[in-house]
Amino acid sequence: MGDDAIFQPLSFDSETVSEIESLCVNCHENGTTKMLLTKIPFFQDVLIASFSCPHCNYENRSIDSAGKVEVMGRKHFLTVKKQEDLNRRVVRPAHSSIHLPDMDATFPCSEGSLTTVEGVINNIAENILALQPER
């Protein structure tokens, strides 16, 4: 690709972050999307993307699978026993779900994210509170 290319090629061989100008879904001005194609050991190939708008300060981050979709899903189990367990990192692929057996509840995830156990719990709580008027 020449210097006038709109998109730089993404590659696992490079740790280069690609930046492109893109439209903000909040204010419809131009913001910046940064993308990195990388491998997470013992997990899968992922595309990490981050958008920020300097006009309205809207931000959005996502982590999406960049590899093949497994025929069968994977289950990972974690029992939180102490405060430090809340700091464990969690990679939530798009269209996955979190099941909390003590609450007998399952929470779907439409977008992929990279967070902590505490972040997952906070996100679930925020979503429940945001949807309360509908209940």
Backbone as JSON Lines, residues from 0, in Angstrom:
{"i":0,"aa":"M","n":[0.84,-1.18,0.0],"ca":[0.0,0.0,0.0],"c":[0.89,1.24,0.0]}
{"i":1,"aa":"G","n":[0.44,2.28,-0.71],"ca":[1.21,3.52,-0.77],"c":[0.98,4.39,0.44]}
{"i":2,"aa":"D","n":[1.63,5.55,0.44],"ca":[1.49,6.49,1.54],"c":[0.1,7.12,1.61]}
{"i":3,"aa":"D","n":[-0.66,7.07,0.5],"ca":[-1.98,7.68,0.47],"c":[-3.08,6.68,0.85]}
{"i":4,"aa":"A","n":[-2.71,5.54,1.39],"ca":[-3.69,4.52,1.78],"c":[-4.54,5.02,2.94]}
{"i":5,"aa":"I","n":[-5.83,4.71,2.92],"ca":[-6.73,5.1,4.0],"c":[-6.48,4.24,5.23]}
{"i":6,"aa":"F","n":[-6.36,2.93,5.04],"ca":[-6.15,2.0,6.14],"c":[-4.77,1.4,6.05]}
{"i":7,"aa":"Q","n":[-4.09,1.32,7.17],"ca":[-2.82,0.62,7.22],"c":[-3.14,-0.86,7.46]}
{"i":8,"aa":"P","n":[-2.4,-1.78,6.87],"ca":[-2.69,-3.2,7.08],"c":[-2.41,-3.6,8.53]}
{"i":9,"aa":"L","n":[-3.31,-4.38,9.1],"ca":[-3.11,-4.89,10.45],"c":[-2.42,-6.24,10.34]}
{"i":10,"aa":"S","n":[-1.49,-6.5,11.25],"ca":[-0.73,-7.73,11.19],"c":[-0.34,-8.18,12.58]}
{"i":11,"aa":"F","n":[-0.32,-9.5,12.8],"ca":[0.13,-10.04,14.08],"c":[1.64,-9.9,14.23]}
{"i":12,"aa":"D","n":[2.33,-9.69,13.12],"ca":[3.79,-9.58,13.15],"c":[4.25,-8.22,13.65]}
{"i":13,"aa":"S","n":[3.35,-7.29,13.82],"ca":[3.7,-5.95,14.22],"c":[2.9,-5.56,15.46]}
{"i":14,"aa":"E","n":[3.52,-4.85,16.37],"ca":[2.82,-4.33,17.55],"c":[2.45,-2.88,17.33]}
{"i":15,"aa":"T","n":[2.27,-2.5,16.06],"ca":[1.96,-1.12,15.72],"c":[0.47,-0.87,15.9]}
{"i":16,"aa":"V","n":[0.16,0.25,16.53],"ca":[-1.22,0.68,16.69],"c":[-1.6,1.5,15.46]}
{"i":17,"aa":"S","n":[-2.67,1.1,14.79],"ca":[-3.15,1.84,13.62],"c":[-4.16,2.88,14.08]}
{"i":18,"aa":"E","n":[-4.09,4.07,13.52],"ca":[-5.03,5.14,13.85],"c":[-5.75,5.6,12.6]}
{"i":19,"aa":"I","n":[-7.07,5.75,12.71],"ca":[-7.85,6.29,11.6],"c":[-8.84,7.3,12.14]}
{"i":20,"aa":"E","n":[-9.15,8.27,11.3],"ca":[-10.17,9.25,11.65],"c":[-11.52,8.61,11.38]}
{"i":21,"aa":"S","n":[-12.46,8.75,12.31],"ca":[-13.77,8.14,12.13],"c":[-14.85,9.0,12.77]}
{"i":22,"aa":"L","n":[-16.07,8.77,12.36],"ca":[-17.21,9.57,12.78],"c":[-17.65,9.2,14.19]}
{"i":23,"aa":"C","n":[-17.88,10.21,15.02],"ca":[-18.38,10.0,16.38],"c":[-19.88,9.73,16.32]}
{"i":24,"aa":"V","n":[-20.33,8.65,16.93],"ca":[-21.76,8.3,16.92],"c":[-22.56,9.19,17.86]}
{"i":25,"aa":"N","n":[-21.86,9.93,18.73],"ca":[-22.53,10.79,19.7],"c":[-22.81,12.19,19.14]}
{"i":26,"aa":"C","n":[-21.77,12.84,18.59],"ca":[-21.93,14.23,18.13],"c":[-21.77,14.4,16.62]}
{"i":27,"aa":"H","n":[-21.4,13.33,15.92],"ca":[-21.24,13.31,14.46],"c":[-20.08,14.17,13.96]}
{"i":28,"aa":"E","n":[-19.13,14.46,14.83],"ca":[-17.88,15.11,14.44],"c":[-16.84,14.01,14.24]}
{"i":29,"aa":"N","n":[-15.66,14.36,13.77],"ca":[-14.61,13.37,13.58],"c":[-13.82,13.15,14.86]}
{"i":30,"aa":"G","n":[-13.58,11.86,15.14],"ca":[-12.75,11.46,16.27],"c":[-11.67,10.52,15.76]}
{"i":31,"aa":"T","n":[-11.01,9.82,16.69],"ca":[-9.92,8.94,16.32],"c":[-10.18,7.52,16.83]}
{"i":32,"aa":"T","n":[-10.03,6.56,15.94],"ca":[-10.09,5.15,16.31],"c":[-8.69,4.58,16.24]}
{"i":33,"aa":"K","n":[-8.27,3.92,17.32],"ca":[-6.98,3.24,17.36],"c":[-7.25,1.75,17.4]}
{"i":34,"aa":"M","n":[-6.48,0.98,16.61],"ca":[-6.69,-0.47,16.54],"c":[-5.36,-1.2,16.66]}
{"i":35,"aa":"L","n":[-5.42,-2.34,17.36],"ca":[-4.24,-3.2,17.5],"c":[-4.68,-4.64,17.35]}
{"i":36,"aa":"L","n":[-4.05,-5.35,16.46],"ca":[-4.28,-6.78,16.27],"c":[-3.23,-7.51,17.09]}
{"i":37,"aa":"T","n":[-3.65,-8.36,18.02],"ca":[-2.69,-9.03,18.9],"c":[-3.19,-10.41,19.31]}
{"i":38,"aa":"K","n":[-2.33,-11.15,19.97],"ca":[-2.67,-12.49,20.46],"c":[-2.67,-12.45,21.98]}
{"i":39,"aa":"I","n":[-3.68,-13.03,22.58],"ca":[-3.72,-13.16,24.04],"c":[-3.38,-14.62,24.34]}
{"i":40,"aa":"P","n":[-2.26,-14.84,25.05],"ca":[-1.85,-16.22,25.33],"c":[-2.96,-17.02,26.01]}
{"i":41,"aa":"F","n":[-3.1,-18.27,25.59],"ca":[-4.09,-19.2,26.12],"c":[-5.53,-18.75,25.86]}
{"i":42,"aa":"F","n":[-5.71,-17.78,24.96],"ca":[-7.06,-17.32,24.64],"c":[-7.25,-17.35,23.12]}
{"i":43,"aa":"Q","n":[-7.03,-16.24,22.45],"ca":[-7.21,-16.21,21.01],"c":[-6.63,-14.93,20.43]}
{"i":44,"aa":"D","n":[-6.71,-14.8,19.11],"ca":[-6.3,-13.59,18.43],"c":[-7.42,-12.57,18.59]}
{"i":45,"aa":"V","n":[-7.06,-11.32,18.88],"ca":[-8.08,-10.31,19.12],"c":[-7.74,-9.0,18.42]}
{"i":46,"aa":"L","n":[-8.77,-8.22,18.16],"ca":[-8.64,-6.87,17.65],"c":[-9.1,-5.95,18.77]}
{"i":47,"aa":"I","n":[-8.17,-5.14,19.28],"ca":[-8.48,-4.19,20.34],"c":[-8.68,-2.84,19.67]}
{"i":48,"aa":"A","n":[-9.81,-2.2,19.93],"ca":[-10.1,-0.91,19.32],"c":[-10.51,0.09,20.4]}
{"i":49,"aa":"S","n":[-10.11,1.33,20.18],"ca":[-10.44,2.41,21.11],"c":[-10.81,3.64,20.29]}
{"i":50,"aa":"F","n":[-11.97,4.24,20.6],"ca":[-12.4,5.45,19.91],"c":[-12.48,6.58,20.92]}
{"i":51,"aa":"S","n":[-12.05,7.78,20.52],"ca":[-12.23,8.96,21.38],"c":[-12.56,10.16,20.51]}
{"i":52,"aa":"C","n":[-13.43,11.0,21.01],"ca":[-13.86,12.2,20.3],"c":[-13.4,13.43,21.11]}
{"i":53,"aa":"P","n":[-12.58,14.3,20.51],"ca":[-12.13,15.48,21.22],"c":[-13.22,16.56,21.34]}
{"i":54,"aa":"H","n":[-14.3,16.41,20.57],"ca":[-15.36,17.42,20.56],"c":[-16.35,17.25,21.71]}
{"i":55,"aa":"C","n":[-16.79,16.02,21.95],"ca":[-17.79,15.77,23.0],"c":[-17.27,14.86,24.11]}
{"i":56,"aa":"N","n":[-16.01,14.43,23.99],"ca":[-15.35,13.55,24.97],"c":[-15.95,12.15,25.05]}
{"i":57,"aa":"Y","n":[-16.72,11.75,24.03],"ca":[-17.26,10.38,23.99],"c":[-16.1,9.41,23.77]}
{"i":58,"aa":"E","n":[-16.14,8.3,24.49],"ca":[-15.12,7.25,24.34],"c":[-15.81,5.89,24.25]}
{"i":59,"aa":"N","n":[-15.16,4.99,23.53],"ca":[-15.67,3.63,23.4],"c":[-14.49,2.71,23.18]}
{"i":60,"aa":"R","n":[-14.49,1.57,23.86],"ca":[-13.44,0.57,23.69],"c":[-14.08,-0.78,23.45]}
{"i":61,"aa":"S","n":[-13.42,-1.57,22.62],"ca":[-13.94,-2.91,22.36],"c":[-12.8,-3.88,22.14]}
{"i":62,"aa":"I","n":[-13.1,-5.13,22.35],"ca":[-12.17,-6.21,22.06],"c":[-12.98,-7.28,21.33]}
{"i":63,"aa":"D","n":[-12.56,-7.61,20.13],"ca":[-13.3,-8.54,19.29],"c":[-12.39,-9.66,18.82]}
{"i":64,"aa":"S","n":[-12.97,-10.79,18.61],"ca":[-12.21,-11.93,18.12],"c":[-11.7,-11.64,16.72]}
{"i":65,"aa":"A","n":[-10.44,-11.99,16.49],"ca":[-9.86,-11.85,15.16],"c":[-9.53,-13.22,14.58]}
{"i":66,"aa":"G","n":[-9.9,-14.25,15.31],"ca":[-9.63,-15.61,14.86],"c":[-10.91,-16.32,14.51]}
{"i":67,"aa":"K","n":[-10.78,-17.59,14.27],"ca":[-11.96,-18.38,13.92],"c":[-12.85,-18.58,15.16]}
{"i":68,"aa":"V","n":[-14.12,-18.72,14.9],"ca":[-15.09,-18.95,15.96],"c":[-15.05,-20.44,16.3]}
{"i":69,"aa":"E","n":[-14.91,-20.73,17.57],"ca":[-14.87,-22.12,18.02],"c":[-16.23,-22.79,17.79]}
{"i":70,"aa":"V","n":[-16.21,-24.05,17.41],"ca":[-17.45,-24.8,17.21],"c":[-18.17,-24.94,18.54]}
{"i":71,"aa":"M","n":[-17.43,-25.25,19.57],"ca":[-17.99,-25.36,20.92],"c":[-17.42,-24.22,21.76]}
{"i":72,"aa":"G","n":[-18.23,-23.64,22.62],"ca":[-17.77,-22.57,23.49],"c":[-16.87,-23.11,24.59]}
{"i":73,"aa":"R","n":[-16.33,-22.19,25.36],"ca":[-15.47,-22.55,26.5],"c":[-16.11,-22.04,27.77]}
{"i":74,"aa":"K","n":[-15.91,-22.78,28.84],"ca":[-16.38,-22.34,30.15],"c":[-15.18,-22.15,31.05]}
{"i":75,"aa":"H","n":[-15.16,-21.02,31.73],"ca":[-14.13,-20.73,32.71],"c":[-14.84,-20.46,34.03]}
{"i":76,"aa":"F","n":[-14.32,-20.99,35.1],"ca":[-14.95,-20.84,36.41],"c":[-14.02,-20.08,37.34]}
{"i":77,"aa":"L","n":[-14.59,-19.18,38.14],"ca":[-13.82,-18.43,39.13],"c":[-14.7,-18.26,40.36]}
{"i":78,"aa":"T","n":[-14.17,-18.62,41.5],"ca":[-14.85,-18.38,42.75],"c":[-14.11,-17.26,43.46]}
{"i":79,"aa":"V","n":[-14.82,-16.17,43.73],"ca":[-14.22,-15.03,44.41],"c":[-14.23,-15.32,45.9]}
{"i":80,"aa":"K","n":[-13.03,-15.42,46.47],"ca":[-12.9,-15.74,47.9],"c":[-12.34,-14.6,48.72]}
{"i":81,"aa":"K","n":[-11.59,-13.71,48.05],"ca":[-10.99,-12.6,48.78],"c":[-10.99,-11.35,47.9]}
{"i":82,"aa":"Q","n":[-10.74,-10.2,48.5],"ca":[-10.78,-8.92,47.82],"c":[-9.9,-8.9,46.56]}
{"i":83,"aa":"E","n":[-8.72,-9.51,46.64],"ca":[-7.78,-9.49,45.51],"c":[-8.35,-10.19,44.28]}
{"i":84,"aa":"D","n":[-9.27,-11.15,44.48],"ca":[-9.86,-11.87,43.35],"c":[-10.65,-10.92,42.45]}
{"i":85,"aa":"L","n":[-11.14,-9.8,42.99],"ca":[-11.9,-8.83,42.2],"c":[-11.02,-8.12,41.18]}
{"i":86,"aa":"N","n":[-9.69,-8.18,41.38],"ca":[-8.75,-7.53,40.46],"c":[-8.32,-8.42,39.31]}
{"i":87,"aa":"R","n":[-8.79,-9.67,39.28],"ca":[-8.43,-10.59,38.19],"c":[-8.95,-10.04,36.87]}
{"i":88,"aa":"R","n":[-8.11,-10.13,35.85],"ca":[-8.51,-9.64,34.52],"c":[-9.47,-10.62,33.86]}
{"i":89,"aa":"V","n":[-10.42,-10.06,33.13],"ca":[-11.43,-10.85,32.44],"c":[-11.5,-10.37,30.99]}
{"i":90,"aa":"V","n":[-11.37,-11.3,30.06],"ca":[-11.57,-11.01,28.64],"c":[-12.94,-11.58,28.3]}
{"i":91,"aa":"R","n":[-13.86,-10.69,27.97],"ca":[-15.22,-11.12,27.63],"c":[-15.4,-10.99,26.12]}
{"i":92,"aa":"P","n":[-15.44,-12.11,25.42],"ca":[-15.68,-12.04,23.97],"c":[-17.11,-11.57,23.68]}
{"i":93,"aa":"A","n":[-17.29,-10.95,22.54],"ca":[-18.64,-10.54,22.12],"c":[-19.54,-11.77,22.07]}
{"i":94,"aa":"H","n":[-20.78,-11.58,22.42],"ca":[-21.82,-12.61,22.38],"c":[-21.54,-13.75,23.37]}
{"i":95,"aa":"S","n":[-20.86,-13.45,24.45],"ca":[-20.64,-14.44,25.51],"c":[-21.59,-14.11,26.66]}
{"i":96,"aa":"S","n":[-21.53,-14.88,27.71],"ca":[-22.37,-14.59,28.87],"c":[-21.61,-14.92,30.16]}
{"i":97,"aa":"I","n":[-22.03,-14.26,31.22],"ca":[-21.48,-14.47,32.56],"c":[-22.61,-15.07,33.39]}
{"i":98,"aa":"H","n":[-22.32,-16.18,34.05],"ca":[-23.32,-16.82,34.91],"c":[-22.86,-16.71,36.36]}
{"i":99,"aa":"L","n":[-23.74,-16.17,37.21],"ca":[-23.46,-16.07,38.64],"c":[-24.37,-17.05,39.37]}
{"i":100,"aa":"P","n":[-23.82,-18.24,39.72],"ca":[-24.65,-19.28,40.32],"c":[-25.29,-18.88,41.64]}
{"i":101,"aa":"D","n":[-24.6,-18.07,42.45],"ca":[-25.17,-17.66,43.74],"c":[-26.41,-16.79,43.56]}
{"i":102,"aa":"M","n":[-26.51,-16.12,42.42],"ca":[-27.68,-15.29,42.13],"c":[-28.66,-16.01,41.2]}
{"i":103,"aa":"D","n":[-28.25,-17.19,40.71],"ca":[-29.01,-17.95,39.73],"c":[-29.4,-17.04,38.55]}
{"i":104,"aa":"A","n":[-28.4,-16.32,38.03],"ca":[-28.64,-15.36,36.97],"c":[-27.53,-15.44,35.92]}
{"i":105,"aa":"T","n":[-27.9,-15.19,34.66],"ca":[-26.96,-15.15,33.55],"c":[-27.09,-13.8,32.87]}
{"i":106,"aa":"F","n":[-25.94,-13.21,32.53],"ca":[-25.91,-11.89,31.93],"c":[-25.17,-11.97,30.59]}
{"i":107,"aa":"P","n":[-25.88,-11.71,29.49],"ca":[-25.23,-11.77,28.17],"c":[-24.36,-10.54,27.93]}
{"i":108,"aa":"C","n":[-23.42,-10.68,27.03],"ca":[-22.51,-9.59,26.66],"c":[-22.55,-9.45,25.16]}
{"i":109,"aa":"S","n":[-22.99,-8.3,24.64],"ca":[-23.07,-8.12,23.2],"c":[-21.75,-7.64,22.61]}
{"i":110,"aa":"E","n":[-20.98,-6.87,23.39],"ca":[-19.68,-6.37,22.92],"c":[-18.58,-7.02,23.71]}
{"i":111,"aa":"G","n":[-17.46,-7.26,23.08],"ca":[-16.31,-7.79,23.78],"c":[-15.68,-6.71,24.65]}
{"i":112,"aa":"S","n":[-15.05,-7.12,25.74],"ca":[-14.4,-6.14,26.62],"c":[-13.24,-6.78,27.36]}
{"i":113,"aa":"L","n":[-12.34,-5.93,27.8],"ca":[-11.22,-6.33,28.64],"c":[-11.39,-5.56,29.93]}
{"i":114,"aa":"T","n":[-11.6,-6.26,31.03],"ca":[-11.92,-5.62,32.3],"c":[-11.41,-6.48,33.45]}
{"i":115,"aa":"T","n":[-11.94,-6.25,34.64],"ca":[-11.64,-7.06,35.82],"c":[-12.93,-7.69,36.31]}
{"i":116,"aa":"V","n":[-12.82,-8.6,37.29],"ca":[-14.02,-9.2,37.88],"c":[-14.89,-8.09,38.47]}
{"i":117,"aa":"E","n":[-14.26,-7.14,39.18],"ca":[-15.01,-6.02,39.74],"c":[-15.69,-5.2,38.64]}
{"i":118,"aa":"G","n":[-15.0,-5.0,37.51],"ca":[-15.57,-4.28,36.38],"c":[-16.78,-4.99,35.81]}
{"i":119,"aa":"V","n":[-16.73,-6.32,35.74],"ca":[-17.87,-7.11,35.24],"c":[-19.07,-6.91,36.16]}
{"i":120,"aa":"I","n":[-18.83,-7.0,37.47],"ca":[-19.93,-6.85,38.45],"c":[-20.51,-5.43,38.38]}
{"i":121,"aa":"N","n":[-19.64,-4.42,38.28],"ca":[-20.12,-3.03,38.18],"c":[-20.93,-2.83,36.91]}
{"i":122,"aa":"N","n":[-20.48,-3.41,35.79],"ca":[-21.2,-3.28,34.53],"c":[-22.58,-3.94,34.61]}
{"i":123,"aa":"I","n":[-22.65,-5.09,35.24],"ca":[-23.95,-5.78,35.41],"c":[-24.88,-4.91,36.25]}
{"i":124,"aa":"A","n":[-24.35,-4.36,37.35],"ca":[-25.17,-3.51,38.23],"c":[-25.66,-2.26,37.5]}
{"i":125,"aa":"E","n":[-24.78,-1.62,36.71],"ca":[-25.17,-0.44,35.95],"c":[-26.27,-0.77,34.94]}
{"i":126,"aa":"N","n":[-26.14,-1.9,34.27],"ca":[-27.16,-2.3,33.28],"c":[-28.49,-2.6,33.94]}
{"i":127,"aa":"I","n":[-28.46,-3.24,35.1],"ca":[-29.71,-3.53,35.82],"c":[-30.37,-2.23,36.23]}
{"i":128,"aa":"L","n":[-29.59,-1.28,36.79],"ca":[-30.15,0.01,37.22],"c":[-30.68,0.82,36.04]}
{"i":129,"aa":"A","n":[-29.96,0.79,34.92],"ca":[-30.38,1.55,33.74],"c":[-31.7,1.04,33.19]}
{"i":130,"aa":"L","n":[-31.97,-0.25,33.33],"ca":[-33.2,-0.84,32.78],"c":[-34.34,-0.89,33.8]}
{"i":131,"aa":"Q","n":[-34.14,-0.38,35.01],"ca":[-35.19,-0.43,36.03],"c":[-36.49,0.23,35.6]}
{"i":132,"aa":"P","n":[-36.46,1.4,34.96],"ca":[-37.74,2.01,34.57],"c":[-38.57,1.13,33.63]}
{"i":133,"aa":"E","n":[-37.91,0.25,32.87],"ca":[-38.64,-0.64,31.97],"c":[-39.31,-1.78,32.72]}
{"i":134,"aa":"R","n":[-38.9,-2.01,33.93],"ca":[-39.46,-3.13,34.71],"c":[-40.63,-2.68,35.46]}
